[in-house]
Coordinates of N, CA and C and ligand atoms in Angstrom, one line a residue:
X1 N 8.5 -22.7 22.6 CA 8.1 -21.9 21.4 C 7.5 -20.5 21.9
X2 N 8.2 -19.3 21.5 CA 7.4 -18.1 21.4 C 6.0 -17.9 21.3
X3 N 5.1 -17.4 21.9 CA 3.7 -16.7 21.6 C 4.1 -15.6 21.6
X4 N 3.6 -15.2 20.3 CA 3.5 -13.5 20.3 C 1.7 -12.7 21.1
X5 N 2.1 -11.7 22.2 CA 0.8 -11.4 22.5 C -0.2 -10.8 21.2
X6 N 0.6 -10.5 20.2 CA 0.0 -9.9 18.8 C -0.3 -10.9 17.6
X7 N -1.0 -11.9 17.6 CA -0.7 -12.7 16.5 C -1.4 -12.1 15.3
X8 N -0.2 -12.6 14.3 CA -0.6 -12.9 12.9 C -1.5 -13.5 12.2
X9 N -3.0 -13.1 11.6 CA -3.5 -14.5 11.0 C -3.0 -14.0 9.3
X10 N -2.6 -14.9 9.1 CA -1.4 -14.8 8.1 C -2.6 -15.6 6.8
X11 N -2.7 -15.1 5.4 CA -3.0 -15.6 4.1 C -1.8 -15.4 2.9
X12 N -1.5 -16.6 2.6 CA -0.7 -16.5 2.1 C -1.2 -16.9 0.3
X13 N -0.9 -16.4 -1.1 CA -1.3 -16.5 -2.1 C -0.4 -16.8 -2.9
X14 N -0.5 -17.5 -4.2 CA 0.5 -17.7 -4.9 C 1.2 -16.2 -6.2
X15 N 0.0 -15.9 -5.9 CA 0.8 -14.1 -6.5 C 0.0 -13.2 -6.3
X16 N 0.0 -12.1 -6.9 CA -0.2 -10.5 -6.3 C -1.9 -10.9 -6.8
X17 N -1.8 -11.3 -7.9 CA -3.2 -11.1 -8.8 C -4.5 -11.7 -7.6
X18 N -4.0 -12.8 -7.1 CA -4.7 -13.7 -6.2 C -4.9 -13.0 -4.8
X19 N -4.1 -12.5 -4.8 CA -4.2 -11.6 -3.6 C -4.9 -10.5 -3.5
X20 N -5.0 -10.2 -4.7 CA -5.4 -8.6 -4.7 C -7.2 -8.9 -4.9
X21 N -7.7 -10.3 -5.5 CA -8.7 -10.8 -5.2 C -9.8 -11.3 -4.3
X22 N -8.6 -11.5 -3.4 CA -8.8 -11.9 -1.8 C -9.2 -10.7 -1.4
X23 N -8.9 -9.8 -1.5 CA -8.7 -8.9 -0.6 C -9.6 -8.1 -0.9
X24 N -10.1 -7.9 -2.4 CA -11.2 -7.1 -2.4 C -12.9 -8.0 -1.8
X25 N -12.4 -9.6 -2.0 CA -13.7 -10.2 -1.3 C -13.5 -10.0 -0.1
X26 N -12.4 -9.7 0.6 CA -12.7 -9.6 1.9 C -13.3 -8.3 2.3
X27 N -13.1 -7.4 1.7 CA -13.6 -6.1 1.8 C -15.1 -5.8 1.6
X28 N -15.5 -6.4 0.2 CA -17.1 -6.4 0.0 C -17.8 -7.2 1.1
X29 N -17.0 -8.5 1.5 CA -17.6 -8.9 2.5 C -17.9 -8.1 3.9
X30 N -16.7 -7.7 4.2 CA -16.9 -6.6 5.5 C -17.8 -6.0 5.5
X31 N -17.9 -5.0 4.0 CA -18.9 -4.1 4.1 C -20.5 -4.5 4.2
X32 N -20.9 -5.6 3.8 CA -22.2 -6.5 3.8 C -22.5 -6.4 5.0
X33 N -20.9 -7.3 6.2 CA -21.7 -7.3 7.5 C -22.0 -6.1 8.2
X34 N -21.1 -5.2 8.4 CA -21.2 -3.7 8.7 C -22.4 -3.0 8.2
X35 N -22.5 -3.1 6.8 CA -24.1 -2.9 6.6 C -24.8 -3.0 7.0
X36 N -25.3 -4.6 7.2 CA -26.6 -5.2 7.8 C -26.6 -4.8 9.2
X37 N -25.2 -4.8 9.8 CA -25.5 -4.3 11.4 C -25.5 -3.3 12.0
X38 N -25.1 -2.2 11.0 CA -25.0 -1.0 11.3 C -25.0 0.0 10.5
X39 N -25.6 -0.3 9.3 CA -26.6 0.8 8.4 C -25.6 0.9 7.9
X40 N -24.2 1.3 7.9 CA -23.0 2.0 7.4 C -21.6 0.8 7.2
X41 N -20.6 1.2 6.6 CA -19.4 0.7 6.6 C -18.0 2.1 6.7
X42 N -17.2 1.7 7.2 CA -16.4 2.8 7.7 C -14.7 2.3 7.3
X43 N -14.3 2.2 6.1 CA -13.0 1.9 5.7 C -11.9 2.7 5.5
X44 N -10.6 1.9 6.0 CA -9.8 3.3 5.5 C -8.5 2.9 4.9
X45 N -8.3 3.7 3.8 CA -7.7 3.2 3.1 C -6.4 3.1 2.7
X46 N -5.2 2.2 2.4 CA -4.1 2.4 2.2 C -4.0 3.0 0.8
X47 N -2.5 4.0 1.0 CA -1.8 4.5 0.4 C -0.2 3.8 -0.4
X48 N 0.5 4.6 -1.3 CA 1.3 3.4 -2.1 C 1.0 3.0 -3.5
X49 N 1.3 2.1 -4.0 CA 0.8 1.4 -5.2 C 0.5 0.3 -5.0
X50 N 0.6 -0.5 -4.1 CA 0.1 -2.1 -4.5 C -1.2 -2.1 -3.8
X51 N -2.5 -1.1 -3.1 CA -3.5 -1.5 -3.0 C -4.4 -1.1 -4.4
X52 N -3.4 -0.6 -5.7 CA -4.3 0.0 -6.8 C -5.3 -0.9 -7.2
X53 N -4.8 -1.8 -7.7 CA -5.5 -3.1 -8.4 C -6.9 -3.6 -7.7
X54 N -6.8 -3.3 -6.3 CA -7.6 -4.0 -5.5 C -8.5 -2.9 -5.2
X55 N -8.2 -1.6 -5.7 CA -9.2 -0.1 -5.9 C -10.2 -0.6 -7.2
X56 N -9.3 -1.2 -8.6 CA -9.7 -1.1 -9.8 C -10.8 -2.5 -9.3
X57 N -10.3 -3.8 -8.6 CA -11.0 -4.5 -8.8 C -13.0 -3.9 -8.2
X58 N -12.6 -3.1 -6.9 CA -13.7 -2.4 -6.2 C -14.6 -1.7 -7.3
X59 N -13.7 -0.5 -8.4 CA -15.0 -0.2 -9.1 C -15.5 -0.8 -10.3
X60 N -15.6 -2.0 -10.3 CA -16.5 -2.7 -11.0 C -17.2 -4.1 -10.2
X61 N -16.9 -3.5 -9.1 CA -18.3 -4.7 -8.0 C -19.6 -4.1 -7.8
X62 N -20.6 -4.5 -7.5 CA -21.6 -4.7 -7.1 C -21.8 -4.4 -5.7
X63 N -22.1 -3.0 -4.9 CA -22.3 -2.9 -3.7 C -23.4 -1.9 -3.5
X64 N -23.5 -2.1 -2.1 CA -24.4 -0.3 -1.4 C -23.5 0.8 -1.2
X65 N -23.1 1.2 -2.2 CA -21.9 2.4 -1.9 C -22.8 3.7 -1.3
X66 N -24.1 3.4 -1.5 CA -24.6 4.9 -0.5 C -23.7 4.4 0.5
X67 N -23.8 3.6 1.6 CA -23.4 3.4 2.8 C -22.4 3.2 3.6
X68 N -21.2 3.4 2.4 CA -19.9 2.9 2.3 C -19.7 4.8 2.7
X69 N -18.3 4.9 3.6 CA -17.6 6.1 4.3 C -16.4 5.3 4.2
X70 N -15.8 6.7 3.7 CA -14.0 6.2 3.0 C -13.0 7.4 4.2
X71 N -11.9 6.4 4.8 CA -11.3 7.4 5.5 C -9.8 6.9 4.6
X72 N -8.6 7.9 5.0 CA -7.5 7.2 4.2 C -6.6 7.4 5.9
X73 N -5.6 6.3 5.5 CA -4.2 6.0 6.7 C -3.7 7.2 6.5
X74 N -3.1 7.7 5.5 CA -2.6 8.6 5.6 C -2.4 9.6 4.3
X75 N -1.6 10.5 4.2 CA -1.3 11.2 2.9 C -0.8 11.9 3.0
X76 N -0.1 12.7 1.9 CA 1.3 13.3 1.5 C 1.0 14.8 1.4
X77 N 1.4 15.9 1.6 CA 1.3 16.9 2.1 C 1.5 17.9 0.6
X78 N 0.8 17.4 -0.4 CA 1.3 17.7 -2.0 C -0.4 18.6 -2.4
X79 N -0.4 19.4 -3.5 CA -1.6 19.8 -3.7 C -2.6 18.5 -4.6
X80 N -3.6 18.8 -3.8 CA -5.4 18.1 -4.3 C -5.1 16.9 -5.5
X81 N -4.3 17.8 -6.4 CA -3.9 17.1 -8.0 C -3.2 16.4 -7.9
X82 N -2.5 16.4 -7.0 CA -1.0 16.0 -7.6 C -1.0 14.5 -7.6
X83 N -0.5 14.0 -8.7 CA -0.3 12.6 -9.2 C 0.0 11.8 -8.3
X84 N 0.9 12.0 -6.9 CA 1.4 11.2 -6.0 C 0.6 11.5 -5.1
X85 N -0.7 12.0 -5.0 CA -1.3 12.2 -3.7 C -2.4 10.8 -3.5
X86 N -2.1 10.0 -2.6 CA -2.8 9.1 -2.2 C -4.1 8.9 -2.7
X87 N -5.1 10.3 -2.3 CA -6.6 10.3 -2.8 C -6.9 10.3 -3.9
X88 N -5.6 10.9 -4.7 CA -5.7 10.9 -6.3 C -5.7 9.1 -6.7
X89 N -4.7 8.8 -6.4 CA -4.9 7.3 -7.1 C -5.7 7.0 -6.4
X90 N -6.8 6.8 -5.1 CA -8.0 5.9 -4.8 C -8.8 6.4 -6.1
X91 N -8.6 7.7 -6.2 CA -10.0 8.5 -7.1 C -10.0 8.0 -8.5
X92 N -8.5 7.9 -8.8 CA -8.7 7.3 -10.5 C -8.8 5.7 -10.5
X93 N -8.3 5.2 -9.2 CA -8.5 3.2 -9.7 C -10.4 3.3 -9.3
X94 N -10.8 4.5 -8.0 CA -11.8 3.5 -7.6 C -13.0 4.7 -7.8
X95 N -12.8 5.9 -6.6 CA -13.9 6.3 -6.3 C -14.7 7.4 -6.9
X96 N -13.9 7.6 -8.2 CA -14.6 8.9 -9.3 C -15.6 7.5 -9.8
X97 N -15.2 6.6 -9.9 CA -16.3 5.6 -10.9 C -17.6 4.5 -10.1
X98 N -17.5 5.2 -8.8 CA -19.0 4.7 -7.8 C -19.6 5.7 -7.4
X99 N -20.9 5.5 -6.6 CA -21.6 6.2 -6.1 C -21.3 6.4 -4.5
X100 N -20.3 6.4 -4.3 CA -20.2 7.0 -2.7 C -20.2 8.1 -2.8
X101 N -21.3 9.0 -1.7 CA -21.3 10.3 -2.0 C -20.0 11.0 -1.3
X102 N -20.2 11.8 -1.8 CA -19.0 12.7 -2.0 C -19.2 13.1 -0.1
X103 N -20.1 13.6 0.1 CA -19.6 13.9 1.8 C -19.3 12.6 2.7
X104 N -19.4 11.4 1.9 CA -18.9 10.2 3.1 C -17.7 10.0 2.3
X105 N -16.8 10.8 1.5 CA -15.0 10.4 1.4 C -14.1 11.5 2.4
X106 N -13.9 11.2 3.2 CA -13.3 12.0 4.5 C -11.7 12.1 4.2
X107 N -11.4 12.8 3.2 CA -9.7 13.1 2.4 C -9.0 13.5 3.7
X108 N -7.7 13.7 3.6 CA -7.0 14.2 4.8 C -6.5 15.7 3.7
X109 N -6.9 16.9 4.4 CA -6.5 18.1 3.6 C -4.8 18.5 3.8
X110 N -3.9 17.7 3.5 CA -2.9 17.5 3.5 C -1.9 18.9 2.9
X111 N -2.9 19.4 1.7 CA -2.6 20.7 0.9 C -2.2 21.7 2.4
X112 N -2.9 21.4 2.7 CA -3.4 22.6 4.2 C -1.0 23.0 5.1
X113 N -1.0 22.2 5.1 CA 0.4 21.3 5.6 C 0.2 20.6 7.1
X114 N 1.0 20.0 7.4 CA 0.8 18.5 8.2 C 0.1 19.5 9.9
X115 N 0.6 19.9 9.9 CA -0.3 20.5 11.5 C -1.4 21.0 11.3
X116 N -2.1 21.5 10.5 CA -3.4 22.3 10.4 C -4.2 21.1 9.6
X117 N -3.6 20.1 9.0 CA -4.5 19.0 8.8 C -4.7 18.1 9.0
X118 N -3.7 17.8 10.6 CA -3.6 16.7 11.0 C -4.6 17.2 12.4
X119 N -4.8 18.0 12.9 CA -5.7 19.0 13.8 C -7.7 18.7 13.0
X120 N -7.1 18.8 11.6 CA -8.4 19.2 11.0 C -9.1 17.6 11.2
X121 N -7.7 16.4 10.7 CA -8.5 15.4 10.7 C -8.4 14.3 12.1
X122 N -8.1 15.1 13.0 CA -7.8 14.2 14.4 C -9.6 15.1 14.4
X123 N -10.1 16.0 14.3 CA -11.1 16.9 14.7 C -12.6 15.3 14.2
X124 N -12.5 15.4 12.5 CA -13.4 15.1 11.9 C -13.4 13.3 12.5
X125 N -12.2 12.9 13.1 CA -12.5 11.1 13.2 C -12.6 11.5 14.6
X126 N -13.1 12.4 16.0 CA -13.8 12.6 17.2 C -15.3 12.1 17.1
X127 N -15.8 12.1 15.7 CA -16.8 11.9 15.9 C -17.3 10.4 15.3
X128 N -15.8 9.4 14.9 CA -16.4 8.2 14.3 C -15.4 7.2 15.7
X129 N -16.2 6.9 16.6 CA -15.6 5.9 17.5 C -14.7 4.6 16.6
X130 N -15.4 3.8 15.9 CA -14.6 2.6 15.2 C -14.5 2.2 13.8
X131 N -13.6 1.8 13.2 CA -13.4 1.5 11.7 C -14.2 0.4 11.8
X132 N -14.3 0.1 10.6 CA -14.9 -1.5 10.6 C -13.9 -2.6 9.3
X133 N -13.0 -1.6 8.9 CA -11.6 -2.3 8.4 C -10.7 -1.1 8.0
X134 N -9.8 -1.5 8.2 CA -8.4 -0.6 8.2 C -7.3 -1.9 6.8
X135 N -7.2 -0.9 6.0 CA -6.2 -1.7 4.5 C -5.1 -0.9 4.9
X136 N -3.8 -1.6 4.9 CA -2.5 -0.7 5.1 C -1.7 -1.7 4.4
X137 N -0.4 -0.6 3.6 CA 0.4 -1.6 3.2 C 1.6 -1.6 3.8
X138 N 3.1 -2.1 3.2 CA 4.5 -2.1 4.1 C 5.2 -1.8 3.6
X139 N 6.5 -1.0 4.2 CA 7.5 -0.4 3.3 C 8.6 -1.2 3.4
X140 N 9.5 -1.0 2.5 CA 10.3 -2.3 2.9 C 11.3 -2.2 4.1
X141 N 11.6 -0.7 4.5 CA 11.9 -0.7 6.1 C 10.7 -0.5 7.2
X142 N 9.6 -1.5 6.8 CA 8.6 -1.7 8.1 C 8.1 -0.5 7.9
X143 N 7.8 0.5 7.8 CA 6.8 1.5 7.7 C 5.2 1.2 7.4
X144 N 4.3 2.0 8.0 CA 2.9 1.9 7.3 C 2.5 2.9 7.6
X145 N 1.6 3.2 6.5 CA 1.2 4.4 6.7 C 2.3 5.6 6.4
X146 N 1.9 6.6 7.4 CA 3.2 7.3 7.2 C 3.9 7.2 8.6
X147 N 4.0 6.1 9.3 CA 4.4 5.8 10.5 C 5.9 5.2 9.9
X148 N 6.8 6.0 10.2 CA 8.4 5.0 10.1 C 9.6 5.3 10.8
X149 N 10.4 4.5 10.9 CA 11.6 4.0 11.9 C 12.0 5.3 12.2
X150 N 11.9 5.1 13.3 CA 12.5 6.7 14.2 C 11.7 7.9 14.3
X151 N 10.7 7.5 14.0 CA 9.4 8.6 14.2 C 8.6 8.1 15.1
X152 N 7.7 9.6 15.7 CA 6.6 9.2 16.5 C 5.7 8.6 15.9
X153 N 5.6 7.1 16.8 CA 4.0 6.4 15.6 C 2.5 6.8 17.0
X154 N 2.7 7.6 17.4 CA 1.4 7.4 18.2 C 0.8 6.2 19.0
X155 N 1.6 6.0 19.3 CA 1.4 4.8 20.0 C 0.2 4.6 21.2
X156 N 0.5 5.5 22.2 CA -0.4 5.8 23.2 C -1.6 6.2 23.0
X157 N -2.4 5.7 24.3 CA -4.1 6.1 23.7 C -4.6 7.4 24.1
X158 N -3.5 8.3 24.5 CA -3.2 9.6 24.4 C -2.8 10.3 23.2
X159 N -2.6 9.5 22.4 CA -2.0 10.1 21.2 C -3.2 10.6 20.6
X160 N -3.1 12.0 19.3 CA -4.0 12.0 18.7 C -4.4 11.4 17.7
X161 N -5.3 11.4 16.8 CA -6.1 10.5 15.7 C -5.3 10.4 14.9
X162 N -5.1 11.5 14.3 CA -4.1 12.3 13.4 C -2.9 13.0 13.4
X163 N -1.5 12.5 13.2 CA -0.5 13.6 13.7 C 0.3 13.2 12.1
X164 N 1.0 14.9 12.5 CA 1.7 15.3 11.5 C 2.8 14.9 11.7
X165 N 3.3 14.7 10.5 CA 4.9 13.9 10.2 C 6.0 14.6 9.3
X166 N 7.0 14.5 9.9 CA 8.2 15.7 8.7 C 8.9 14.8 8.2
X167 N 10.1 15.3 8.0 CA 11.4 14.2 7.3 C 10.9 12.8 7.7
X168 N 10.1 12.5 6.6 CA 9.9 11.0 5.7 C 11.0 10.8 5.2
X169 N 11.0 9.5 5.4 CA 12.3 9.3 4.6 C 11.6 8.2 3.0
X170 N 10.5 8.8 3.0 CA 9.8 8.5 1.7 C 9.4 9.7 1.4
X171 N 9.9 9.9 0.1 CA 9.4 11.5 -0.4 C 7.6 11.3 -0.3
X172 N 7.0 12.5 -0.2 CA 7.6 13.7 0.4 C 7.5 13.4 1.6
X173 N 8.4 14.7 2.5 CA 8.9 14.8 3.7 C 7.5 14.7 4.3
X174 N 7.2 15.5 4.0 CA 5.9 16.0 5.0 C 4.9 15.3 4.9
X175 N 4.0 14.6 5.6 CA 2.8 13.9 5.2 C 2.2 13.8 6.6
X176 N 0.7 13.2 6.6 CA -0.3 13.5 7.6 C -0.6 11.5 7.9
X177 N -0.9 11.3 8.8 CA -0.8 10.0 9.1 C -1.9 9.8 10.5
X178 N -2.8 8.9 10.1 CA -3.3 8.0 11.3 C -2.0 7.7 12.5
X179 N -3.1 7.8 13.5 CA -2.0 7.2 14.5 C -1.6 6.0 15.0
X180 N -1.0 5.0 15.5 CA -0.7 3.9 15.2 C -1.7 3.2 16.5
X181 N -2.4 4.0 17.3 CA -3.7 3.7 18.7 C -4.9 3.7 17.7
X182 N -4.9 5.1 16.8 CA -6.1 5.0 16.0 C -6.2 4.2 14.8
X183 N -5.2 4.1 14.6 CA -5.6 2.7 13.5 C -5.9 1.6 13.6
X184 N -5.7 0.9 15.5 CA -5.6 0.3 15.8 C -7.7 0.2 16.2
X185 N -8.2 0.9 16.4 CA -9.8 0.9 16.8 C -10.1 0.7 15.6
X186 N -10.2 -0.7 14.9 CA -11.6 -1.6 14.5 C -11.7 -2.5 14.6
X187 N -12.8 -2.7 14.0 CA -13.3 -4.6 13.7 C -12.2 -5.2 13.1
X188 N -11.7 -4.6 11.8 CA -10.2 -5.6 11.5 C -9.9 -5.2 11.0
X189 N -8.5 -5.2 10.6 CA -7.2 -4.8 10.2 C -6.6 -5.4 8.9
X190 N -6.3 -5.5 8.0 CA -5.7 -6.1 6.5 C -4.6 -5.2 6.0
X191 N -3.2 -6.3 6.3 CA -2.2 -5.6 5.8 C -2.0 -6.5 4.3
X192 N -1.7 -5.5 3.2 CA -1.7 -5.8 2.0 C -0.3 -6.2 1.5
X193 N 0.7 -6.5 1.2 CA 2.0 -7.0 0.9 C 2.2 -8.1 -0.3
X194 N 3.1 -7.8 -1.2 CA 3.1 -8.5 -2.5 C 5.0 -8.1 -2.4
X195 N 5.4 -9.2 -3.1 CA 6.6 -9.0 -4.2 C 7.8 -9.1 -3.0
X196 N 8.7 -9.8 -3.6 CA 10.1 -9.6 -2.9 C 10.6 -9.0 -2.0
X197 N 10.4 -7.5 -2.7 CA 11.5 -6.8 -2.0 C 10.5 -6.1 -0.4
X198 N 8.9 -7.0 -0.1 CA 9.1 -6.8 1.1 C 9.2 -7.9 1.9
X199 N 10.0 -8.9 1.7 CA 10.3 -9.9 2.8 C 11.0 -10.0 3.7
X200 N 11.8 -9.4 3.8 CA 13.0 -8.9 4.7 C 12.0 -7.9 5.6
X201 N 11.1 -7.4 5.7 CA 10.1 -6.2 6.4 C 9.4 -7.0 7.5
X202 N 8.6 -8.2 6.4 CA 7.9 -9.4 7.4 C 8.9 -10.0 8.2
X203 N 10.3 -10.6 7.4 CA 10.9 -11.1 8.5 C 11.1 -10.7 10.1
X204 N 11.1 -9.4 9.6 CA 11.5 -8.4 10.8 C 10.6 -7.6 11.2
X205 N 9.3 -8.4 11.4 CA 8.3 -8.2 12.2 C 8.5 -7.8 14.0
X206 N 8.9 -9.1 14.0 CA 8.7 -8.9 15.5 C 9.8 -8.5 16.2
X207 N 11.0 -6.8 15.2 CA 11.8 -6.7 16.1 C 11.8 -5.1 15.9
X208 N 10.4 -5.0 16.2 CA 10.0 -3.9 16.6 C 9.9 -2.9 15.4
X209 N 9.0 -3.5 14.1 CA 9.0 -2.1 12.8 C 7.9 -1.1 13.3
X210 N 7.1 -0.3 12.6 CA 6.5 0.5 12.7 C 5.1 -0.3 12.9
X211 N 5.2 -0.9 11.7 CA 3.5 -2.1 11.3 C 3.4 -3.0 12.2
X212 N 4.2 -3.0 13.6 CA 4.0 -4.1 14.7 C 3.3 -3.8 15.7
X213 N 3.2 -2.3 15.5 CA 3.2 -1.6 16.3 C 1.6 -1.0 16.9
X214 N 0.5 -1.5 15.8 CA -0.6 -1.3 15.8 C -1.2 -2.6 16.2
X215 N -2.0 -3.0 17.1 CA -2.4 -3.9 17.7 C -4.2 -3.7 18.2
X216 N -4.9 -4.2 16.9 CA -6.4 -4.4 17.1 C -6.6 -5.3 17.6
X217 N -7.8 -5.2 18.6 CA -8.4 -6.3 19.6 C -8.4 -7.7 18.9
X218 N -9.1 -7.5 17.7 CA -9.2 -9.1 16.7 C -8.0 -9.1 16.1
X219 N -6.6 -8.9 16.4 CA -5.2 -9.3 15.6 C -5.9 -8.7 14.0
X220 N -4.1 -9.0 13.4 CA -4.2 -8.0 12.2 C -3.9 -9.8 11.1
X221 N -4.9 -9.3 10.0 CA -4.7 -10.3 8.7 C -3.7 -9.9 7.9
X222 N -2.6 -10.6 7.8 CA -2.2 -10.1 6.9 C -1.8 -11.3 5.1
X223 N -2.2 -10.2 4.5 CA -2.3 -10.7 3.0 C -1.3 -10.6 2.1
X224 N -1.0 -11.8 1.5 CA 0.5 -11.2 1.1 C 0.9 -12.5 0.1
X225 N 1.7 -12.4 -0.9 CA 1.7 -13.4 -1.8 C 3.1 -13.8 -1.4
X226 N 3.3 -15.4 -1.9 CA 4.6 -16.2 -1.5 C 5.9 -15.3 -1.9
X227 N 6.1 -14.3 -2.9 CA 7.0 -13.6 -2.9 C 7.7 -13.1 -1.9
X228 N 6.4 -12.3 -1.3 CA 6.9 -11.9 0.4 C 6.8 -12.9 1.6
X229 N 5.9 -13.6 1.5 CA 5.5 -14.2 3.1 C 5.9 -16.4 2.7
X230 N 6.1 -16.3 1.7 CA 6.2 -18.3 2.2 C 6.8 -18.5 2.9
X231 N 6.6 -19.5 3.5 CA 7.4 -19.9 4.6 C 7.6 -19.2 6.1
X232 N 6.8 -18.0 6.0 CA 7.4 -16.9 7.3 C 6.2 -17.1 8.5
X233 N 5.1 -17.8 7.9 CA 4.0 -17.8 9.0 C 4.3 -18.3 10.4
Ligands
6PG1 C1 2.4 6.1 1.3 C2 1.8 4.8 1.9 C3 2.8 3.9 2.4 C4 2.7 2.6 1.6 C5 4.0 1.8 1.7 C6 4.0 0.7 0.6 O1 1.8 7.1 1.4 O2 3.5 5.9 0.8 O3 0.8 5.0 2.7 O4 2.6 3.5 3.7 O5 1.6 1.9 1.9 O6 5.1 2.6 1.5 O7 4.0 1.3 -0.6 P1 3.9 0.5 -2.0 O8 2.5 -0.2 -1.9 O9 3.9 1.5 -3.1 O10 5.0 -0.5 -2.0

């Protein structure tokens, strides 16, 4: 039998609803311990639509959101407003309706375009050594983030925090992305996955996608309802 040097700790749910459940108790929970141990919590957040629900479930919990610092995986190189920009939907599921202050949500200035904001935000994460959870979701050709098939994912611990990304082959082209070394520095990792059409993505994990490719010290959780993952653990 295969060992993978990267294992999967795999949760598997009977649907998205249950999942998206999980996943925000796992998150409040993180933040609790990160709190108590270090005054702060340091999350960053996926982009997409299937972490929305699990934004809406966050602003109606009960937390220390002074303490809470919001970083995002990545984002799309569109103006501040724009409907498709990543920060926009955290802002309307989660974070116009808590008290996180406004100088601990660390946006990626993406408006700027991908080199002057991928510079700006490789600059601003020099000064945060480790996440204390990283949420990413999957594209159905393995992408995360804005890391995808045939692009540089940053792999090396040479690489910067932040690098800019062109012809996406998910509109838009242009977008600003964590690197696949720096996503990899925290306490833990939660890949988010629901519905069908990404099963074929998990299957084809281990033959080299983009999302395999980030490898945190404590292995990556991944969360995902039987649509995508039964049977695949
Ligand atoms: C983005 C996301 C991207 C997303 C996956 C899954 O900017 O598009 O960061 O990596 O997480 O494409 O997207 P869905 O959750 O919408 O399926």
């Amino acid at each position: 039998m295969t060992t993978h040097p990267h294992p999967i700790h795999w949760h598997i749910y009977a649907d998205s609803e249950t999942v998206e459940a999980a996943v925000c108790a796992r998150i409040l929970q993180s933040a609790k311990t990160a709190i108590a141990a270090r005054g702060e919590f340091h999350l960053v957040l996926a982009g997409g639509t299937t972490p929305r629900r699990v934004y809406q479930r966050l602003a109606i919990a009960d937390a220390d959101w002074s303490a809470w610092h919001i970083w995002l995986g990545d984002e799309r190189c569109l103006p501040p407003d724009h409907p498709e920009r990543n920060s926009r939907m955290a802002a309307e599921a989660w974070l116009d309706q808590v008290a996180i202050p406004r100088a601990q949500i660390h946006l990626i200035p993406a408006e700027q375009g991908a080199h002057a904001a991928a510079r700006h935000y490789s600059e601003q994460l020099a000064g945060q050594d480790s996440f204390d959870l990283v949420l990413l979701g999957l594209g159905e050709d393995g992408h995360t983030a804005s890391l995808f098939p045939g692009h540089d994912w940053g792999e090396s611990t040479t690489a910067a925090p932040a690098i800019a990304v062109f012809d996406a082959p998910k509109p838009p082209p242009e977008r600003v992305s964590l690197s696949a070394w720096r996503l990899a520095q925290t306490r833990a990792l939660c890949f988010i996955v629901t519905g069908a059409s990404k099963r074929q993505a998990l299957q084809d994990w281990h033959t080299g996608i983009p999302a395999a490719a980030i490898h945190p010290a404590a292995g990556i959780d991944l969360y995902c309802d039987a649509a995508a993952g039964e049977g695949l653990r």
